[in-house]
PDB file of C-alpha atoms and ligand atoms in Angstrom:
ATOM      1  CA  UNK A   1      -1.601 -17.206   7.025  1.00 97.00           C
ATOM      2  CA  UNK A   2      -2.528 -14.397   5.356  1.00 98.00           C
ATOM      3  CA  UNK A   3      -0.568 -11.604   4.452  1.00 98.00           C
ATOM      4  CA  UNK A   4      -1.848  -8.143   4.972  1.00 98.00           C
ATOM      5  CA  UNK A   5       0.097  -5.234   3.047  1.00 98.00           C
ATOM      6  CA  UNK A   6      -1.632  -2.067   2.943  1.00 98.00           C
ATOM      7  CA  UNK A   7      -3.556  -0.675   6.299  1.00 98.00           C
ATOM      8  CA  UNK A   8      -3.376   2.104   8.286  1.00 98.00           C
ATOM      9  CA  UNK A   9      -4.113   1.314  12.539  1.00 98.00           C
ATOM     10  CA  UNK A  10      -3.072   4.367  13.808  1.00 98.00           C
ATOM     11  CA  UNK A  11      -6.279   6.044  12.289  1.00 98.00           C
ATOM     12  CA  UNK A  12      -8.535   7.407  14.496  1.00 97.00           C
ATOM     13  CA  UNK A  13     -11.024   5.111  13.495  1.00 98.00           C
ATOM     14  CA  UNK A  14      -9.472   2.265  15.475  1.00 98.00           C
ATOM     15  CA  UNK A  15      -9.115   4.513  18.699  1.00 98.00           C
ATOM     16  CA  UNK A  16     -11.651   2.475  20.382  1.00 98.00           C
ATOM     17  CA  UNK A  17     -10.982  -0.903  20.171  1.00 98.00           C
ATOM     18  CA  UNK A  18      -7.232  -0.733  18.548  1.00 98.00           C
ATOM     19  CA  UNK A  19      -5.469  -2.857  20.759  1.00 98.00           C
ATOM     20  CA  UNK A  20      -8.092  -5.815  21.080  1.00 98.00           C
ATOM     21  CA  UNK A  21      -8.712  -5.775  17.640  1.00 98.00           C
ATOM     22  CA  UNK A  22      -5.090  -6.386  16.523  1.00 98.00           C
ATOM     23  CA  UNK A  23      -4.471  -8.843  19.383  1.00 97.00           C
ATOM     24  CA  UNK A  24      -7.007 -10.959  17.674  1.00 97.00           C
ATOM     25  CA  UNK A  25      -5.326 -10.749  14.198  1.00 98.00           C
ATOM     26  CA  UNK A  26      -3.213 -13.642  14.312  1.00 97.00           C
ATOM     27  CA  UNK A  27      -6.129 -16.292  15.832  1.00 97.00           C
ATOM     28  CA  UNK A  28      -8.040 -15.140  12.431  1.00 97.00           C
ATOM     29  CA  UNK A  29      -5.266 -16.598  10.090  1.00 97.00           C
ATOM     30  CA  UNK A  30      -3.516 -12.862   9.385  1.00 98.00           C
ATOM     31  CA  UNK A  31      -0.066 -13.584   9.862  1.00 98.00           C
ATOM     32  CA  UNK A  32       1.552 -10.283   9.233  1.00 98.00           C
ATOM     33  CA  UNK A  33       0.637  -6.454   8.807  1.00 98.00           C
ATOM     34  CA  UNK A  34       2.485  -3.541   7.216  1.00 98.00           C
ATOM     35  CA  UNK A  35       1.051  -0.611   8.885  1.00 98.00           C
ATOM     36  CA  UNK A  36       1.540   2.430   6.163  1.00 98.00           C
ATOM     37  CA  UNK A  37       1.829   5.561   7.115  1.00 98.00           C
ATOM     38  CA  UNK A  38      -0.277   8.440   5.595  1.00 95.00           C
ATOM     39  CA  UNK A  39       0.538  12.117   7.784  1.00 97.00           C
ATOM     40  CA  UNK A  40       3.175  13.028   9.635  1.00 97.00           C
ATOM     41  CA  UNK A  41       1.763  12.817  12.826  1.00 94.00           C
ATOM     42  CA  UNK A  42       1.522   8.391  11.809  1.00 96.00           C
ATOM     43  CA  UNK A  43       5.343   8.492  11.634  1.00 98.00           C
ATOM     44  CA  UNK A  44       5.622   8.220  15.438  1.00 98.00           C
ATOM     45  CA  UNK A  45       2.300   6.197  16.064  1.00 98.00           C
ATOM     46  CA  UNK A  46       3.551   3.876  13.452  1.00 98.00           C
ATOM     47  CA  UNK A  47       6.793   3.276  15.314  1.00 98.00           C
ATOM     48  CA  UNK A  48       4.673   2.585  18.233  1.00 98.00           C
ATOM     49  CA  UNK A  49       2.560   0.013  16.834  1.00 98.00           C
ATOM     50  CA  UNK A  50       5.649  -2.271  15.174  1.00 98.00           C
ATOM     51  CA  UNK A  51       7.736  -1.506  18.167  1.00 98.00           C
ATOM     52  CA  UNK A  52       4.573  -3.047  20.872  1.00 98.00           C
ATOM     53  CA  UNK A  53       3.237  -6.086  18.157  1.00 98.00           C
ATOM     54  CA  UNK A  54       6.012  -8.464  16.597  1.00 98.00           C
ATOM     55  CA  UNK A  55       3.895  -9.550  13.423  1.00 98.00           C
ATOM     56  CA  UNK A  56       3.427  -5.639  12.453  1.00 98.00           C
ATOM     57  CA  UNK A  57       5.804  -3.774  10.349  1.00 98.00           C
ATOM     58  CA  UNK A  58       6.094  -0.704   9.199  1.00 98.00           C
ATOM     59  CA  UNK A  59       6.221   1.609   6.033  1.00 98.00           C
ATOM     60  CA  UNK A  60       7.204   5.353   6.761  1.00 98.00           C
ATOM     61  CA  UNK A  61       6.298   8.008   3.981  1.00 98.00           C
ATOM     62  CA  UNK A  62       3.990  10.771   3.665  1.00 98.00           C
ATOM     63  CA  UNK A  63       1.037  10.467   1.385  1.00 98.00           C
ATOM     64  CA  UNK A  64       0.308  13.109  -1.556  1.00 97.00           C
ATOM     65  CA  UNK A  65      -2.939  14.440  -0.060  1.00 97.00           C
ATOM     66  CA  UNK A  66      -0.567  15.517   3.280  1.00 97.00           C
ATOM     67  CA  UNK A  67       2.707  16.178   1.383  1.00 97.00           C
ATOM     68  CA  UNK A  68       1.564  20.176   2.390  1.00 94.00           C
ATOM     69  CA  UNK A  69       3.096  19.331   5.968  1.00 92.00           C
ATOM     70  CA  UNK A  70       6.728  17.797   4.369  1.00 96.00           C
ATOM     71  CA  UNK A  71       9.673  19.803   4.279  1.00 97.00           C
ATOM     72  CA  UNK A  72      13.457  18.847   4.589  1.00 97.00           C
ATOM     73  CA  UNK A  73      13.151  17.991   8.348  1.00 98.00           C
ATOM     74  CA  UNK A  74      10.093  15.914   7.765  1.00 98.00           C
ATOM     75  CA  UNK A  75      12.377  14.203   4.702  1.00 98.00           C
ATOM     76  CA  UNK A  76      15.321  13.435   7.182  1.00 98.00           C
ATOM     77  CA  UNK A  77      13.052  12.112   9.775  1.00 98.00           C
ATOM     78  CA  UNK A  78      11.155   9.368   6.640  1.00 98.00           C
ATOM     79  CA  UNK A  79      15.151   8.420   6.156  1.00 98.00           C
ATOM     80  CA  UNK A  80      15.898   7.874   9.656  1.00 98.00           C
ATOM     81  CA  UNK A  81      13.223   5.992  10.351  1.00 98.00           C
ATOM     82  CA  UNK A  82      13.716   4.065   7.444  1.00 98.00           C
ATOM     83  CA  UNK A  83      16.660   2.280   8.797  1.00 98.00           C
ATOM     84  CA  UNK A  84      14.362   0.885  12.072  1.00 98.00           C
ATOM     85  CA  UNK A  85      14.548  -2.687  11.855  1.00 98.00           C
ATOM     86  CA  UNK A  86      10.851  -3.699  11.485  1.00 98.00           C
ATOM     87  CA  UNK A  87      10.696  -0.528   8.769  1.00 98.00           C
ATOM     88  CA  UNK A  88      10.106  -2.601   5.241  1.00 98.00           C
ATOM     89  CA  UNK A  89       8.748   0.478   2.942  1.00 98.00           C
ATOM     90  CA  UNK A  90       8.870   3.792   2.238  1.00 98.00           C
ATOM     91  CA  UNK A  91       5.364   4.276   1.760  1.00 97.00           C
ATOM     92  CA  UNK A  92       2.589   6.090   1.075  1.00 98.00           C
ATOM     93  CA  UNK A  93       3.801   8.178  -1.677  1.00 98.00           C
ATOM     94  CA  UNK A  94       2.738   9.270  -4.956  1.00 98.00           C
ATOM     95  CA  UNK A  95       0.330  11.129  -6.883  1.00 98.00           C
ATOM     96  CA  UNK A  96      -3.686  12.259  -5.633  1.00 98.00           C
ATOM     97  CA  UNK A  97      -5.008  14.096  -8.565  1.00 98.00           C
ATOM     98  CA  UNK A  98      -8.922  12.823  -7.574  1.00 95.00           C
ATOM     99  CA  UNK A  99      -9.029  15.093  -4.859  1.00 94.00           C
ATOM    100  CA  UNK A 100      -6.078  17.446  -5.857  1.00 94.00           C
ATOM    101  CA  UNK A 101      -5.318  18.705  -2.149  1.00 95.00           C
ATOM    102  CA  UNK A 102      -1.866  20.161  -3.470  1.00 96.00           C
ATOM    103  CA  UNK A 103      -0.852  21.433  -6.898  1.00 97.00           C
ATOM    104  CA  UNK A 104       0.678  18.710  -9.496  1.00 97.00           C
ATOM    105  CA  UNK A 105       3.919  20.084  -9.100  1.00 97.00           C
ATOM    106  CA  UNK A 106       4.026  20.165  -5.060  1.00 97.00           C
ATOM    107  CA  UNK A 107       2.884  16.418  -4.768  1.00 98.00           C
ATOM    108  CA  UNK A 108       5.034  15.453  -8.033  1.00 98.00           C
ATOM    109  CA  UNK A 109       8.131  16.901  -6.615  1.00 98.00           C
ATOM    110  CA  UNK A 110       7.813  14.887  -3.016  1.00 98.00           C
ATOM    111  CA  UNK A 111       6.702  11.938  -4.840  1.00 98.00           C
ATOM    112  CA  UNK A 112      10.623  12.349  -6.226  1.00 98.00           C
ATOM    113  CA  UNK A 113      12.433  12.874  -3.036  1.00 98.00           C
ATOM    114  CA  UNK A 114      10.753   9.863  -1.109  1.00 98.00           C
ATOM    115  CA  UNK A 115      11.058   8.009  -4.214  1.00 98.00           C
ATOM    116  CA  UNK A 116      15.217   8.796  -3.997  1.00 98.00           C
ATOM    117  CA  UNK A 117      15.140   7.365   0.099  1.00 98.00           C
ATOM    118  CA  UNK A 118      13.624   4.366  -1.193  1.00 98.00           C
ATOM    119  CA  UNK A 119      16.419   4.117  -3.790  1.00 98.00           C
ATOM    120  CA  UNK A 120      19.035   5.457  -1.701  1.00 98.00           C
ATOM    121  CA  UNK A 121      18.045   3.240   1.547  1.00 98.00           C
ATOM    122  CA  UNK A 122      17.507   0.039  -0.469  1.00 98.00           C
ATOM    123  CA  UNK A 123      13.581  -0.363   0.858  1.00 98.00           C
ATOM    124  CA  UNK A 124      10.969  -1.161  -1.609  1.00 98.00           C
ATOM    125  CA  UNK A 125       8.186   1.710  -2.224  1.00 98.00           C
ATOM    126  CA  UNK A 126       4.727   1.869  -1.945  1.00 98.00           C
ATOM    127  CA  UNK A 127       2.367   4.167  -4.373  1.00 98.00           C
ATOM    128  CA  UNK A 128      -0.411   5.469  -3.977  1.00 98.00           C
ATOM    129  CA  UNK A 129      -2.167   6.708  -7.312  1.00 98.00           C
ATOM    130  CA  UNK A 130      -5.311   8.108  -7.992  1.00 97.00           C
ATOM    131  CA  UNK A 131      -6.470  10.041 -11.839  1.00 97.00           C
ATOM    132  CA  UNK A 132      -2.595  10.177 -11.836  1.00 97.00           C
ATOM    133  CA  UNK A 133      -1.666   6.912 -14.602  1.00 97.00           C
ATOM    134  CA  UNK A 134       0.439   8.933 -17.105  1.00 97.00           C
ATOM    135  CA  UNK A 135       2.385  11.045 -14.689  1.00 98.00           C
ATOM    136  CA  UNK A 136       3.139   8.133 -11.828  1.00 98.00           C
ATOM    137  CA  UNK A 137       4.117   6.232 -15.135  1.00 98.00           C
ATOM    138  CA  UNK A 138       6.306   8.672 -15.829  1.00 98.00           C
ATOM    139  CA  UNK A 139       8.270   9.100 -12.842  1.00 98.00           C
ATOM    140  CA  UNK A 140       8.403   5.358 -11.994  1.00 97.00           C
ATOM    141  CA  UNK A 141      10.462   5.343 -15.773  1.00 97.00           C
ATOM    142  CA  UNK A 142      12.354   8.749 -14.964  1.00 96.00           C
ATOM    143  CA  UNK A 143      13.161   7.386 -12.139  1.00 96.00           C
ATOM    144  CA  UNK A 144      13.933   3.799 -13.439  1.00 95.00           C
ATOM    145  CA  UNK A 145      12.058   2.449 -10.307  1.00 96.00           C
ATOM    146  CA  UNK A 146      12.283  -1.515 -11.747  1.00 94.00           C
ATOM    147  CA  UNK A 147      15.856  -1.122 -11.216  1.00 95.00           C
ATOM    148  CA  UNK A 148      15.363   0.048  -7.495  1.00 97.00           C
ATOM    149  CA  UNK A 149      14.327  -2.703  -4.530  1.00 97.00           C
ATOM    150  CA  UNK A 150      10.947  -3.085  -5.821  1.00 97.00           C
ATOM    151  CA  UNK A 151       7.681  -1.563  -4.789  1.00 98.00           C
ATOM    152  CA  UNK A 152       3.868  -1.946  -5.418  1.00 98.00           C
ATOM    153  CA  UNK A 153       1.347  -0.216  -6.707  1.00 98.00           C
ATOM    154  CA  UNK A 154      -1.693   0.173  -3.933  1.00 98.00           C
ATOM    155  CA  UNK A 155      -5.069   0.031  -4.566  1.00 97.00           C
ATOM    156  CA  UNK A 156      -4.567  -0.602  -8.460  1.00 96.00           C
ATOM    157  CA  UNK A 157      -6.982   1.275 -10.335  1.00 95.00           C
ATOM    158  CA  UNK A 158      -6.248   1.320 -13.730  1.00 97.00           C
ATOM    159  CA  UNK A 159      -6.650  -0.373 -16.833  1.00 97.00           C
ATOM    160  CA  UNK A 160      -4.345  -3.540 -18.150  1.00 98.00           C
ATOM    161  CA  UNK A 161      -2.557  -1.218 -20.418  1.00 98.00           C
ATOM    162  CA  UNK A 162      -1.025   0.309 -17.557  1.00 98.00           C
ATOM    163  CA  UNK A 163      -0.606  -2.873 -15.458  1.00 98.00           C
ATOM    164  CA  UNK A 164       1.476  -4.019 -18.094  1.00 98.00           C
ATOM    165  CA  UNK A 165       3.922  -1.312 -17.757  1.00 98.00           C
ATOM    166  CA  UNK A 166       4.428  -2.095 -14.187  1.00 98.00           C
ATOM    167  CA  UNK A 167       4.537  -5.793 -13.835  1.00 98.00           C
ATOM    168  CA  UNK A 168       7.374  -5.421 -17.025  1.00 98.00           C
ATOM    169  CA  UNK A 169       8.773  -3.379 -14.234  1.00 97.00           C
ATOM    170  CA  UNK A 170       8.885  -5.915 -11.972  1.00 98.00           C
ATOM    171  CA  UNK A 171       6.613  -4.079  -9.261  1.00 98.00           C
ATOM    172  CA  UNK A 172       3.340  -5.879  -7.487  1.00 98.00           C
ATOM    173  CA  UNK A 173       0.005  -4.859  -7.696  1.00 98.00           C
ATOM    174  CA  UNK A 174      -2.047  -4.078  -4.718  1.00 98.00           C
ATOM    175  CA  UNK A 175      -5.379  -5.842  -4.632  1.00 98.00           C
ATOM    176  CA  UNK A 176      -8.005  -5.027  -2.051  1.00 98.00           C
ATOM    177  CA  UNK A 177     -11.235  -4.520  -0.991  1.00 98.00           C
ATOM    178  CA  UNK A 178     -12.788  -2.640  -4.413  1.00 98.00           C
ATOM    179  CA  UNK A 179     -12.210  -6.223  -6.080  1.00 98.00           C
ATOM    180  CA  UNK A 180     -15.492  -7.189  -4.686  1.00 98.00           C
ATOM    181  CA  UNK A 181     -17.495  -4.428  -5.748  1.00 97.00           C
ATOM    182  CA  UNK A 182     -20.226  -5.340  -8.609  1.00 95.00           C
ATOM    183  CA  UNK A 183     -19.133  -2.883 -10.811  1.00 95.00           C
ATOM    184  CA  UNK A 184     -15.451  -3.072 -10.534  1.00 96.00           C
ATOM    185  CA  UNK A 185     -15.032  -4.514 -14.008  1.00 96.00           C
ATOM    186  CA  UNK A 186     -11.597  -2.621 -15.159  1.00 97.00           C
ATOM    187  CA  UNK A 187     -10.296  -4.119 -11.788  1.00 98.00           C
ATOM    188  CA  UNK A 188     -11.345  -7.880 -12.442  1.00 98.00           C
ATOM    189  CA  UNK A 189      -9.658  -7.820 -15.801  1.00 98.00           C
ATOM    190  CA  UNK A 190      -6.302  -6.579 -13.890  1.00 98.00           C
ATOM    191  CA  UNK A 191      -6.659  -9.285 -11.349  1.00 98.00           C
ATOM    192  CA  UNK A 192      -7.089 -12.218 -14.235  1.00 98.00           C
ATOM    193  CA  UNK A 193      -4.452 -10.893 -16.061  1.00 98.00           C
ATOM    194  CA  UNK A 194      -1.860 -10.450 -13.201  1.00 98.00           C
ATOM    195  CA  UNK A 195       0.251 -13.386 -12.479  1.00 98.00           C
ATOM    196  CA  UNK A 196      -0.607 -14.462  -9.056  1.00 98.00           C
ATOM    197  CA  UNK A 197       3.141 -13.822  -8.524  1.00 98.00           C
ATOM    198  CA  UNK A 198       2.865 -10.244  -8.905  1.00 98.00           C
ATOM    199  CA  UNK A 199       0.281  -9.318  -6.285  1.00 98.00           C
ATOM    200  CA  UNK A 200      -0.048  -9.054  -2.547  1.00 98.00           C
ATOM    201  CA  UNK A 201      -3.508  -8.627  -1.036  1.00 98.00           C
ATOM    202  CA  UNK A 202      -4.209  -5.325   1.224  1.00 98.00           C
ATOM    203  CA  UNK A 203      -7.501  -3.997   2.410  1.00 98.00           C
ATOM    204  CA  UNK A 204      -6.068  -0.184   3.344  1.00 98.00           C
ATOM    205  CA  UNK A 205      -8.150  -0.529   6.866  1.00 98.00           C
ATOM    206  CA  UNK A 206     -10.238   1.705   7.855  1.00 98.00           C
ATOM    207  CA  UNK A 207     -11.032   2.216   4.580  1.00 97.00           C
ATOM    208  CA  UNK A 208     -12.812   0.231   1.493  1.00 96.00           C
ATOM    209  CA  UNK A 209     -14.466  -2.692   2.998  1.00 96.00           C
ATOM    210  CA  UNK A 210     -14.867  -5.682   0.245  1.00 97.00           C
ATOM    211  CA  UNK A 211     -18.883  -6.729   0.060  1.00 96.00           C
ATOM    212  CA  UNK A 212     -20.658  -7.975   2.073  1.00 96.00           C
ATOM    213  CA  UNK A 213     -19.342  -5.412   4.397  1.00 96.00           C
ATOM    214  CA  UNK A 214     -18.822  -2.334   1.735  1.00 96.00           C
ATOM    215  CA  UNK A 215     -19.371   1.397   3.804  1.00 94.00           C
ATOM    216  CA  UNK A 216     -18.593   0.302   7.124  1.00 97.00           C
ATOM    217  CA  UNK A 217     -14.757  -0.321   8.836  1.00 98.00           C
ATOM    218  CA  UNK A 218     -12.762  -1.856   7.377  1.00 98.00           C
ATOM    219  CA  UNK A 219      -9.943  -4.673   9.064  1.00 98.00           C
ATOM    220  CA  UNK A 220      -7.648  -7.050   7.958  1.00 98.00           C
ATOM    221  CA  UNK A 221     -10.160  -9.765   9.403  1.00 98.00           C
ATOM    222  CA  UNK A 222     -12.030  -9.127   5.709  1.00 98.00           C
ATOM    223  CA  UNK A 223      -8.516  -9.936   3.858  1.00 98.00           C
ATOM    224  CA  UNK A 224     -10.511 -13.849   3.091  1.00 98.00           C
ATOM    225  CA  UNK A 225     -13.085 -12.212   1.486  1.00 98.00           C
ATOM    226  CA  UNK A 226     -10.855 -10.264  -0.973  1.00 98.00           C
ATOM    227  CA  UNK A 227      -8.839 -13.527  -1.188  1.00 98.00           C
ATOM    228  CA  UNK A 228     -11.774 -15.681  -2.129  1.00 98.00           C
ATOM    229  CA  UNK A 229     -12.788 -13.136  -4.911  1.00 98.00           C
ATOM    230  CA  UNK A 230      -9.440 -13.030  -6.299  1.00 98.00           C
ATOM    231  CA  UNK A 231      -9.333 -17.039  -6.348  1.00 98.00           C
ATOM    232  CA  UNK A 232     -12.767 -17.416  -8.280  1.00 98.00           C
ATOM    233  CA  UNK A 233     -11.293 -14.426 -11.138  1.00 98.00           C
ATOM    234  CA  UNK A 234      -8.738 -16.584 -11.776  1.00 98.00           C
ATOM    235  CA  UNK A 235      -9.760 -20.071 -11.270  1.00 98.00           C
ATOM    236  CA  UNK A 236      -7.029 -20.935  -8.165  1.00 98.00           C
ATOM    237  CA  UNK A 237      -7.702 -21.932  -5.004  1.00 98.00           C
ATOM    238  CA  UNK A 238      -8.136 -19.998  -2.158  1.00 98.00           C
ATOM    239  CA  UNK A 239      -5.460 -21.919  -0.068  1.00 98.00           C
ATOM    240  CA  UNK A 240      -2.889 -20.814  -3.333  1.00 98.00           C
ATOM    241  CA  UNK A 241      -4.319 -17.652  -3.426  1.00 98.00           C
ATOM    242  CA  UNK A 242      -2.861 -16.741   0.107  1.00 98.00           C
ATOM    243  CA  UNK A 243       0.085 -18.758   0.381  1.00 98.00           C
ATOM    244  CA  UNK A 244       1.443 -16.996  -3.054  1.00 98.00           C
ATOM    245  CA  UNK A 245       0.452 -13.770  -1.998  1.00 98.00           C
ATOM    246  CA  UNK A 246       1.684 -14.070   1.102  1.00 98.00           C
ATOM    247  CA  UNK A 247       5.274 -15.568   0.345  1.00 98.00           C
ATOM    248  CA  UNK A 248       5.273 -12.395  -2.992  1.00 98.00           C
ATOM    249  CA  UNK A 249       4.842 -10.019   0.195  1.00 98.00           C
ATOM    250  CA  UNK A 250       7.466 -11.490   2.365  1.00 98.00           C
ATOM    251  CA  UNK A 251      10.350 -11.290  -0.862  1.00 98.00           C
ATOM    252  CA  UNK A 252       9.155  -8.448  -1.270  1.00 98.00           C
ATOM    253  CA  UNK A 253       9.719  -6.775   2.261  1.00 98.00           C
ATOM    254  CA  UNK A 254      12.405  -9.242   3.191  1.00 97.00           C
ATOM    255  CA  UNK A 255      10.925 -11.136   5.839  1.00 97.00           C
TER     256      UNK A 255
HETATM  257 NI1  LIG B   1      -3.591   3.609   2.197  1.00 92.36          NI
END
């Protein structure tokens, strides 16, 4: 069964069919789902969905294109929740500097403080990362986050030079949909040079949908096709592909 680590279902874009959709996960070979939260407002719907489906967990953070909506309340409630049983993450958290919604030092300084529940509750982290390498770098060594309970970084996007520092680390590398795309050439070279060991597979539903379904929803029902990819890069099976992935995800989060 496959393993999915990285997507977000209380987005409105699965308001229409959310429930039948994730009923049919488990009859299409996904075994598990981490939903990851992204606003504030997904704190509580995220709750929701790992409380009403037993193969979904939960990762409770506030992304750095939201972090203008955190404060020490909203900090509290990421701990709290934290310690729910089916919580496995604090996640997402990091660094946007592609889009830039808050200034460097807003999104660098609640980067910190979610980073410190994740230490300070014992859960792994999750990071998001975009046009951010040297300063998420920096804080994962400030912060000595290989010594913490692990974490991965989501939606890799940078070069092996920087891969390196975080598999020395210890952490995983989050592989999804953008594998499949033509021209993702800096990503290919990650995935071959990755052990297996070190990555779990995501697809960060709704969004980035691997070929041949690229622009349109995405689901965890196109995890194979990111799987398959990943298998041919680096001359596995696919059957290895998931069942490595899968059991990396489930040290990872504990389960
Ligand atoms: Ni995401």
């Amino acid at each position: 069964m496959i393993f999915e680590s990285h997507a977000h279902y209380d987005d409105e874009a699965f308001d229409d069919d959310r429930e039948a959709l994730l009923s049919s996960l488990q009859e299409s070979g996904i075994g598990t789902v981490v939903n990851v939260c992204a606003s504030v407002d997904s704190l509580d719907d995220t709750v929701r969905l790992m409380e009403a489906y037993p193969f979904v967990y939960g990762a409770v953070g506030i992304h750095p294109d939201e972090v203008g909506d955190m404060d020490e309340q909203v900090l509290e409630k990421i701990r709290r929740l934290s310690r729910h049983p089916k919580a496995v993450a604090i996640g997402e958290i990091g660094l946007d500097y592609h889009w830039d919604t808050h200034s460097h030092d807003v999104q660098k300084k609640w980067f910190r403080a979610q980073m410190e529940i994740a230490r300070q509750e014992e859960k792994p982290f999750i990071v998001h990362s975009r046009d951010a390498a040297e300063d998420t770098l920096n804080i994962a060594k400030e912060l000595r986050a290989g010594d913490m309970s692990g974490g991965i970084i989501h939606c890799f996007s940078y070069p092996v030079e920087i891969a390196r520092e975080y598999l020395n680390m210890g952490l995983y590398l989050g592989i999804g949909g953008v594998l499949t795309f033509p021209n993702a050439r800096k990503l290919k070279e990650v995935a071959a040079y990755a052990p297996l060991e070190q990555i779990v597979l995501e697809t960060d539903s709704p969004y980035l949908s691997p070929v041949p379904h690229r622009g349109k929803r995405n689901s965890s029902l196109n995890l194979p096709y990111i799987a398959k990819e990943l298998a041919n890069i680096k001359g596995l099976s696919y059957d290895q592909v998931v069942d490595v992935t899968c059991a990396n995800a489930k040290k990872l989060f504990g389960l």
